[in-house]
PDB file of C-alpha atoms in Angstrom:
ATOM      1  CA  ASP D  13     -27.623 -32.719  -2.721  1.00 72.00           C
ATOM      2  CA  ALA D  14     -25.357 -31.000  -0.255  1.00 75.00           C
ATOM      3  CA  LYS D  15     -22.950 -33.263   1.595  1.00 85.00           C
ATOM      4  CA  THR D  16     -23.270 -31.295   4.792  1.00 94.00           C
ATOM      5  CA  THR D  17     -25.885 -30.732   7.465  1.00 95.00           C
ATOM      6  CA  GLN D  18     -25.993 -27.708   9.725  1.00 97.00           C
ATOM      7  CA  PRO D  19     -28.420 -26.464  12.359  1.00 97.00           C
ATOM      8  CA  PRO D  20     -30.816 -23.975  10.776  1.00 97.00           C
ATOM      9  CA  SER D  21     -30.223 -21.221  13.298  1.00 97.00           C
ATOM     10  CA  MET D  22     -28.176 -20.183  16.305  1.00 98.00           C
ATOM     11  CA  ASP D  23     -27.951 -17.187  18.616  1.00 97.00           C
ATOM     12  CA  CYS D  24     -24.796 -15.878  20.218  1.00 97.00           C
ATOM     13  CA  ALA D  25     -24.174 -13.041  22.637  1.00 97.00           C
ATOM     14  CA  GLU D  26     -21.965 -10.248  21.413  1.00 97.00           C
ATOM     15  CA  GLY D  27     -18.384 -10.699  22.570  1.00 97.00           C
ATOM     16  CA  ARG D  28     -18.772 -14.415  23.165  1.00 97.00           C
ATOM     17  CA  ALA D  29     -17.415 -17.176  20.970  1.00 98.00           C
ATOM     18  CA  ALA D  30     -19.753 -18.488  18.304  1.00 98.00           C
ATOM     19  CA  ASN D  31     -19.335 -22.200  17.607  1.00 98.00           C
ATOM     20  CA  LEU D  32     -21.026 -23.352  14.426  1.00 98.00           C
ATOM     21  CA  PRO D  33     -21.133 -27.100  13.833  1.00 98.00           C
ATOM     22  CA  CYS D  34     -21.229 -28.933  10.533  1.00 97.00           C
ATOM     23  CA  ASN D  35     -21.744 -32.609   9.886  1.00 97.00           C
ATOM     24  CA  HIS D  36     -20.117 -34.151   6.826  1.00 95.00           C
ATOM     25  CA  SER D  37     -20.148 -37.831   7.637  1.00 93.00           C
ATOM     26  CA  THR D  38     -19.705 -38.959   4.013  1.00 91.00           C
ATOM     27  CA  ILE D  39     -16.625 -36.861   3.336  1.00 91.00           C
ATOM     28  CA  SER D  40     -13.950 -38.626   1.342  1.00 88.00           C
ATOM     29  CA  GLY D  41     -10.205 -38.453   1.770  1.00 86.00           C
ATOM     30  CA  ASN D  42      -9.496 -35.809  -0.858  1.00 85.00           C
ATOM     31  CA  GLU D  43     -12.344 -33.483   0.033  1.00 89.00           C
ATOM     32  CA  TYR D  44     -11.813 -30.167   1.765  1.00 91.00           C
ATOM     33  CA  VAL D  45     -14.163 -28.361   4.135  1.00 94.00           C
ATOM     34  CA  TYR D  46     -14.848 -24.730   3.221  1.00 94.00           C
ATOM     35  CA  TRP D  47     -16.734 -22.167   5.253  1.00 97.00           C
ATOM     36  CA  TYR D  48     -18.454 -19.108   3.849  1.00 97.00           C
ATOM     37  CA  ARG D  49     -20.906 -16.598   5.187  1.00 98.00           C
ATOM     38  CA  GLN D  50     -23.531 -14.516   3.448  1.00 97.00           C
ATOM     39  CA  ILE D  51     -24.745 -11.266   4.819  1.00 95.00           C
ATOM     40  CA  HIS D  52     -28.152 -10.247   3.554  1.00 88.00           C
ATOM     41  CA  SER D  53     -28.215  -9.343  -0.151  1.00 85.00           C
ATOM     42  CA  GLN D  54     -24.486  -9.831  -0.623  1.00 94.00           C
ATOM     43  CA  GLY D  55     -22.376 -12.551  -2.201  1.00 96.00           C
ATOM     44  CA  PRO D  56     -20.866 -15.253   0.004  1.00 96.00           C
ATOM     45  CA  GLN D  57     -17.653 -14.280   1.775  1.00 96.00           C
ATOM     46  CA  TYR D  58     -14.877 -16.827   2.177  1.00 95.00           C
ATOM     47  CA  ILE D  59     -13.898 -17.483   5.782  1.00 97.00           C
ATOM     48  CA  ILE D  60     -11.597 -20.479   6.050  1.00 96.00           C
ATOM     49  CA  HIS D  61     -10.972 -23.994   4.764  1.00 95.00           C
ATOM     50  CA  GLY D  62      -9.129 -27.138   5.767  1.00 94.00           C
ATOM     51  CA  LEU D  63      -8.444 -30.737   4.918  1.00 93.00           C
ATOM     52  CA  LYS D  64      -7.724 -32.488   8.204  1.00 92.00           C
ATOM     53  CA  ASN D  65      -5.691 -30.199  10.401  1.00 90.00           C
ATOM     54  CA  ASN D  66      -7.189 -27.420  12.460  1.00 95.00           C
ATOM     55  CA  GLU D  67      -6.808 -24.029  10.836  1.00 97.00           C
ATOM     56  CA  THR D  68      -6.847 -20.460  12.093  1.00 97.00           C
ATOM     57  CA  ASN D  69      -6.827 -17.123  10.334  1.00 96.00           C
ATOM     58  CA  GLU D  70      -7.707 -13.561  11.203  1.00 95.00           C
ATOM     59  CA  MET D  71     -11.421 -14.260  10.927  1.00 95.00           C
ATOM     60  CA  ALA D  72     -11.969 -17.629  12.530  1.00 98.00           C
ATOM     61  CA  SER D  73     -10.745 -21.044  13.567  1.00 98.00           C
ATOM     62  CA  LEU D  74     -11.730 -24.336  11.998  1.00 98.00           C
ATOM     63  CA  ILE D  75     -11.702 -27.485  14.083  1.00 98.00           C
ATOM     64  CA  ILE D  76     -12.003 -30.748  12.164  1.00 97.00           C
ATOM     65  CA  THR D  77     -12.555 -33.973  14.068  1.00 96.00           C
ATOM     66  CA  GLU D  78     -10.002 -36.712  13.714  1.00 95.00           C
ATOM     67  CA  ASP D  79     -12.382 -38.882  11.674  1.00 95.00           C
ATOM     68  CA  ARG D  80     -13.193 -35.796   9.548  1.00 95.00           C
ATOM     69  CA  LYS D  81     -16.911 -36.461   9.809  1.00 95.00           C
ATOM     70  CA  SER D  82     -17.666 -33.136  11.384  1.00 96.00           C
ATOM     71  CA  SER D  83     -16.173 -29.715  11.917  1.00 97.00           C
ATOM     72  CA  THR D  84     -16.777 -26.568  13.920  1.00 98.00           C
ATOM     73  CA  LEU D  85     -16.253 -22.990  12.863  1.00 98.00           C
ATOM     74  CA  ILE D  86     -15.319 -20.753  15.753  1.00 98.00           C
ATOM     75  CA  LEU D  87     -15.710 -16.991  15.708  1.00 98.00           C
ATOM     76  CA  PRO D  88     -13.751 -16.124  18.851  1.00 97.00           C
ATOM     77  CA  HIS D  89     -15.425 -12.825  19.742  1.00 96.00           C
ATOM     78  CA  ALA D  90     -18.662 -12.428  17.858  1.00 97.00           C
ATOM     79  CA  THR D  91     -19.830  -8.941  16.919  1.00 97.00           C
ATOM     80  CA  LEU D  92     -23.148  -7.722  15.554  1.00 97.00           C
ATOM     81  CA  ARG D  93     -21.554  -7.616  12.104  1.00 96.00           C
ATOM     82  CA  ASP D  94     -21.089 -11.390  12.245  1.00 97.00           C
ATOM     83  CA  THR D  95     -24.850 -11.860  11.932  1.00 97.00           C
ATOM     84  CA  ALA D  96     -25.179 -13.828   8.687  1.00 97.00           C
ATOM     85  CA  VAL D  97     -25.941 -17.199   7.166  1.00 97.00           C
ATOM     86  CA  TYR D  98     -22.934 -19.500   7.473  1.00 98.00           C
ATOM     87  CA  TYR D  99     -22.381 -22.255   4.935  1.00 97.00           C
ATOM     88  CA  CYS D 100     -20.197 -25.307   5.322  1.00 96.00           C
ATOM     89  CA  ILE D 101     -19.235 -26.877   1.983  1.00 94.00           C
ATOM     90  CA  VAL D 102     -17.378 -30.065   1.212  1.00 92.00           C
ATOM     91  CA  THR D 103     -15.789 -30.475  -2.166  1.00 85.00           C
ATOM     92  CA  THR D 104     -12.868 -32.064  -3.900  1.00 74.00           C
ATOM     93  CA  SER D 105     -10.036 -29.594  -4.386  1.00 65.00           C
ATOM     94  CA  GLY D 106      -9.958 -28.161  -7.878  1.00 68.00           C
ATOM     95  CA  THR D 107     -13.528 -29.040  -8.835  1.00 73.00           C
ATOM     96  CA  TYR D 108     -15.066 -25.806  -7.517  1.00 77.00           C
ATOM     97  CA  LYS D 109     -18.571 -27.154  -7.941  1.00 80.00           C
ATOM     98  CA  TYR D 110     -19.763 -25.935  -4.606  1.00 88.00           C
ATOM     99  CA  ILE D 111     -23.099 -27.333  -3.523  1.00 88.00           C
ATOM    100  CA  PHE D 112     -24.617 -25.088  -0.918  1.00 91.00           C
ATOM    101  CA  GLY D 113     -26.814 -26.527   1.780  1.00 90.00           C
ATOM    102  CA  THR D 114     -29.262 -24.487   3.798  1.00 91.00           C
ATOM    103  CA  GLY D 115     -26.589 -23.122   6.151  1.00 96.00           C
ATOM    104  CA  THR D 116     -26.894 -21.807   9.703  1.00 98.00           C
ATOM    105  CA  ARG D 117     -28.447 -18.427  10.324  1.00 97.00           C
ATOM    106  CA  LEU D 118     -26.349 -16.909  13.116  1.00 98.00           C
ATOM    107  CA  LYS D 119     -27.805 -14.017  15.010  1.00 98.00           C
ATOM    108  CA  VAL D 120     -25.452 -12.111  17.298  1.00 98.00           C
ATOM    109  CA  LEU D 121     -27.349 -10.450  20.105  1.00 97.00           C
ATOM    110  CA  ALA D 122     -26.342  -7.194  21.785  1.00 95.00           C
TER     111      ALA D 122
ATOM    112  CA  GLY L   5      -7.016 -10.666  -1.877  1.00 66.00           C
ATOM    113  CA  ALA L   6      -8.899 -11.861  -4.926  1.00 76.00           C
ATOM    114  CA  VAL L   7     -11.770  -9.556  -5.858  1.00 90.00           C
ATOM    115  CA  VAL L   8     -14.679 -10.448  -8.081  1.00 94.00           C
ATOM    116  CA  SER L   9     -16.815  -7.557  -9.267  1.00 95.00           C
ATOM    117  CA  GLN L  10     -20.328  -7.759 -10.667  1.00 97.00           C
ATOM    118  CA  HIS L  11     -22.269  -5.167 -12.573  1.00 97.00           C
ATOM    119  CA  PRO L  12     -24.946  -4.031 -12.235  1.00 97.00           C
ATOM    120  CA  SER L  13     -25.757  -4.651  -8.590  1.00 97.00           C
ATOM    121  CA  TRP L  14     -29.443  -4.438  -9.364  1.00 97.00           C
ATOM    122  CA  VAL L  15     -31.559  -4.164 -12.485  1.00 97.00           C
ATOM    123  CA  ILE L  16     -35.257  -3.907 -13.267  1.00 97.00           C
ATOM    124  CA  CYS L  17     -36.437  -4.881 -16.721  1.00 96.00           C
ATOM    125  CA  LYS L  18     -39.685  -5.486 -18.512  1.00 97.00           C
ATOM    126  CA  SER L  19     -40.915  -8.937 -19.378  1.00 97.00           C
ATOM    127  CA  GLY L  20     -39.611 -10.078 -22.754  1.00 97.00           C
ATOM    128  CA  THR L  21     -36.444  -8.024 -22.730  1.00 97.00           C
ATOM    129  CA  SER L  22     -32.885  -9.267 -22.238  1.00 97.00           C
ATOM    130  CA  VAL L  23     -30.495  -8.345 -19.476  1.00 98.00           C
ATOM    131  CA  LYS L  24     -26.713  -8.708 -19.380  1.00 98.00           C
ATOM    132  CA  ILE L  25     -24.788  -9.154 -16.158  1.00 98.00           C
ATOM    133  CA  GLU L  26     -21.006  -8.756 -16.071  1.00 97.00           C
ATOM    134  CA  CYS L  27     -18.578 -10.550 -13.799  1.00 96.00           C
ATOM    135  CA  ARG L  28     -14.960  -9.426 -13.626  1.00 95.00           C
ATOM    136  CA  SER L  29     -11.947 -10.723 -11.791  1.00 92.00           C
ATOM    137  CA  LEU L  30     -10.185  -7.513 -10.786  1.00 91.00           C
ATOM    138  CA  ASP L  31      -6.722  -8.531  -9.712  1.00 85.00           C
ATOM    139  CA  PHE L  32      -6.306 -12.009 -11.119  1.00 86.00           C
ATOM    140  CA  GLN L  33      -7.071 -14.063 -14.198  1.00 87.00           C
ATOM    141  CA  ALA L  34      -9.847 -16.603 -14.218  1.00 88.00           C
ATOM    142  CA  THR L  35     -10.145 -19.172 -16.987  1.00 88.00           C
ATOM    143  CA  THR L  36     -13.180 -20.533 -15.199  1.00 90.00           C
ATOM    144  CA  MET L  37     -16.024 -18.689 -13.527  1.00 93.00           C
ATOM    145  CA  PHE L  38     -19.231 -19.962 -12.008  1.00 94.00           C
ATOM    146  CA  TRP L  39     -22.734 -18.559 -12.064  1.00 97.00           C
ATOM    147  CA  TYR L  40     -25.198 -19.133  -9.233  1.00 96.00           C
ATOM    148  CA  ARG L  41     -28.809 -18.163  -8.689  1.00 97.00           C
ATOM    149  CA  GLN L  42     -30.497 -17.590  -5.359  1.00 96.00           C
ATOM    150  CA  PHE L  43     -34.220 -17.202  -4.792  1.00 95.00           C
ATOM    151  CA  PRO L  44     -35.500 -15.460  -1.646  1.00 91.00           C
ATOM    152  CA  LYS L  45     -34.920 -17.425   1.542  1.00 89.00           C
ATOM    153  CA  GLN L  46     -33.196 -20.212  -0.386  1.00 92.00           C
ATOM    154  CA  SER L  47     -29.627 -21.318  -0.806  1.00 93.00           C
ATOM    155  CA  LEU L  48     -27.392 -20.730  -3.806  1.00 94.00           C
ATOM    156  CA  MET L  49     -27.857 -23.024  -6.792  1.00 94.00           C
ATOM    157  CA  LEU L  50     -25.108 -23.523  -9.366  1.00 94.00           C
ATOM    158  CA  MET L  51     -26.368 -22.666 -12.827  1.00 96.00           C
ATOM    159  CA  ALA L  52     -23.348 -23.019 -15.087  1.00 95.00           C
ATOM    160  CA  THR L  53     -19.603 -23.060 -15.452  1.00 94.00           C
ATOM    161  CA  SER L  54     -18.127 -20.403 -17.703  1.00 93.00           C
ATOM    162  CA  ASN L  55     -14.970 -21.399 -19.567  1.00 90.00           C
ATOM    163  CA  GLU L  56     -12.695 -18.877 -21.241  1.00 90.00           C
ATOM    164  CA  GLY L  57     -12.419 -19.624 -24.929  1.00 87.00           C
ATOM    165  CA  SER L  58     -14.968 -22.424 -24.984  1.00 89.00           C
ATOM    166  CA  LYS L  59     -18.627 -23.133 -24.384  1.00 92.00           C
ATOM    167  CA  ALA L  60     -20.158 -22.929 -20.960  1.00 94.00           C
ATOM    168  CA  THR L  61     -21.382 -26.062 -19.271  1.00 94.00           C
ATOM    169  CA  TYR L  62     -24.818 -25.913 -17.728  1.00 96.00           C
ATOM    170  CA  GLU L  63     -26.269 -27.749 -14.765  1.00 94.00           C
ATOM    171  CA  GLN L  64     -29.222 -30.011 -15.277  1.00 94.00           C
ATOM    172  CA  GLY L  65     -32.450 -28.105 -15.677  1.00 94.00           C
ATOM    173  CA  VAL L  66     -30.830 -24.802 -16.674  1.00 96.00           C
ATOM    174  CA  GLU L  67     -31.830 -23.655 -20.152  1.00 95.00           C
ATOM    175  CA  LYS L  68     -28.716 -22.764 -22.113  1.00 94.00           C
ATOM    176  CA  ASP L  69     -30.668 -20.767 -24.674  1.00 95.00           C
ATOM    177  CA  LYS L  70     -32.231 -18.650 -21.981  1.00 96.00           C
ATOM    178  CA  PHE L  71     -29.086 -18.015 -19.935  1.00 97.00           C
ATOM    179  CA  LEU L  72     -26.359 -17.158 -22.414  1.00 97.00           C
ATOM    180  CA  ILE L  73     -22.854 -17.162 -21.032  1.00 96.00           C
ATOM    181  CA  ASN L  74     -19.850 -15.615 -22.745  1.00 93.00           C
ATOM    182  CA  HIS L  75     -16.342 -15.782 -21.283  1.00 93.00           C
ATOM    183  CA  ALA L  76     -14.551 -13.545 -23.744  1.00 86.00           C
ATOM    184  CA  SER L  77     -11.391 -12.849 -21.785  1.00 91.00           C
ATOM    185  CA  LEU L  78      -9.453 -14.061 -18.770  1.00 90.00           C
ATOM    186  CA  THR L  79     -11.094 -11.458 -16.579  1.00 92.00           C
ATOM    187  CA  LEU L  80     -14.653 -11.182 -17.855  1.00 95.00           C
ATOM    188  CA  SER L  81     -17.661 -13.454 -18.019  1.00 96.00           C
ATOM    189  CA  THR L  82     -21.145 -12.288 -18.906  1.00 97.00           C
ATOM    190  CA  LEU L  83     -24.547 -13.814 -18.259  1.00 98.00           C
ATOM    191  CA  THR L  84     -27.395 -12.694 -20.477  1.00 98.00           C
ATOM    192  CA  VAL L  85     -30.923 -13.530 -19.414  1.00 98.00           C
ATOM    193  CA  THR L  86     -32.837 -13.590 -22.668  1.00 97.00           C
ATOM    194  CA  SER L  87     -36.550 -12.889 -22.972  1.00 97.00           C
ATOM    195  CA  ALA L  88     -36.776 -12.443 -19.230  1.00 97.00           C
ATOM    196  CA  HIS L  89     -39.977 -13.297 -17.394  1.00 96.00           C
ATOM    197  CA  PRO L  90     -41.053 -12.574 -13.835  1.00 97.00           C
ATOM    198  CA  GLU L  91     -40.041 -16.078 -12.746  1.00 96.00           C
ATOM    199  CA  ASP L  92     -36.441 -15.200 -13.691  1.00 97.00           C
ATOM    200  CA  SER L  93     -36.407 -12.572 -10.968  1.00 97.00           C
ATOM    201  CA  SER L  94     -33.662 -13.671  -8.640  1.00 97.00           C
ATOM    202  CA  PHE L  95     -30.259 -12.890  -7.168  1.00 97.00           C
ATOM    203  CA  TYR L  96     -27.488 -13.873  -9.601  1.00 98.00           C
ATOM    204  CA  ILE L  97     -23.984 -14.344  -8.239  1.00 98.00           C
ATOM    205  CA  CYS L  98     -20.733 -15.143 -10.017  1.00 97.00           C
ATOM    206  CA  SER L  99     -17.552 -16.586  -8.601  1.00 95.00           C
ATOM    207  CA  ALA L 100     -14.017 -17.500  -9.572  1.00 92.00           C
ATOM    208  CA  PRO L 101     -11.128 -19.421  -8.021  1.00 87.00           C
ATOM    209  CA  GLY L 102      -8.701 -16.961  -6.503  1.00 77.00           C
ATOM    210  CA  VAL L 103      -5.439 -18.685  -7.266  1.00 71.00           C
ATOM    211  CA  GLU L 104      -5.918 -21.247  -9.963  1.00 61.00           C
ATOM    212  CA  TYR L 105      -2.679 -23.111  -9.609  1.00 59.00           C
ATOM    213  CA  ARG L 106      -3.559 -24.083  -6.037  1.00 69.00           C
ATOM    214  CA  LEU L 107      -5.993 -26.945  -6.079  1.00 68.00           C
ATOM    215  CA  ASP L 108      -7.551 -25.983  -2.760  1.00 81.00           C
ATOM    216  CA  SER L 109      -7.932 -22.318  -3.661  1.00 82.00           C
ATOM    217  CA  PRO L 110     -11.362 -21.168  -2.507  1.00 88.00           C
ATOM    218  CA  LEU L 111     -13.955 -19.591  -4.743  1.00 89.00           C
ATOM    219  CA  HIS L 112     -14.364 -15.855  -4.432  1.00 92.00           C
ATOM    220  CA  PHE L 113     -17.821 -14.476  -5.035  1.00 95.00           C
ATOM    221  CA  GLY L 114     -19.081 -11.254  -6.478  1.00 96.00           C
ATOM    222  CA  ASN L 115     -21.634  -9.175  -4.602  1.00 96.00           C
ATOM    223  CA  GLY L 116     -24.455 -10.363  -6.772  1.00 97.00           C
ATOM    224  CA  THR L 117     -26.997  -8.813  -9.114  1.00 98.00           C
ATOM    225  CA  ARG L 118     -30.617  -8.569  -8.090  1.00 97.00           C
ATOM    226  CA  LEU L 119     -32.803  -8.925 -11.178  1.00 98.00           C
ATOM    227  CA  THR L 120     -36.442  -7.921 -11.041  1.00 97.00           C
ATOM    228  CA  VAL L 121     -38.580  -8.600 -14.097  1.00 97.00           C
ATOM    229  CA  THR L 122     -41.868  -6.709 -14.234  1.00 97.00           C
TER     230      THR L 122
END
């Protein structure tokens, strides 16, 4: 079973920040949090990952709570092309056995 | 960045025939690749781990004789669906770690192959 829970769907207005939460209350000390998204009929696209510090790249920011039991993916200025299913995955580094949960279907509205 | 390429992107075959799907790492070597399957409106399910130079390891419930995996080189893994039936119709996706010497290197996924068995 997936170690994460996410809301099934969210809407966001175009140009606004999209904040996607993920709960991973059973995460252990050596497990990373990875975020991917899947646009319809394509393979998952890597977005960002982190261990305990907040991370930022050209696509998004990842905020991990101090107790590491939850995280939030932030898309700072959502566009229509960000409409996708977003997956939060927790796994031990180097194992690569990603277990996908049901993800959050984000719909960006014009 | 690391690119994983799959071929074909879609295939239609008749029941009882076999279909081969290729997965290539284009700009890096991958001693390990992973095969996933995704049914409509469902999440991805890991099928097997492909190991260069050795046998693949399959997840529980995946028939190894039906889904043959060959990892013949450091850049190519193939999945052959043997004696395909309509229930094998699905979206098959491969993946590989982008930078294998970094333990936290993320998986990079191909664009998938949609298999339809008639």
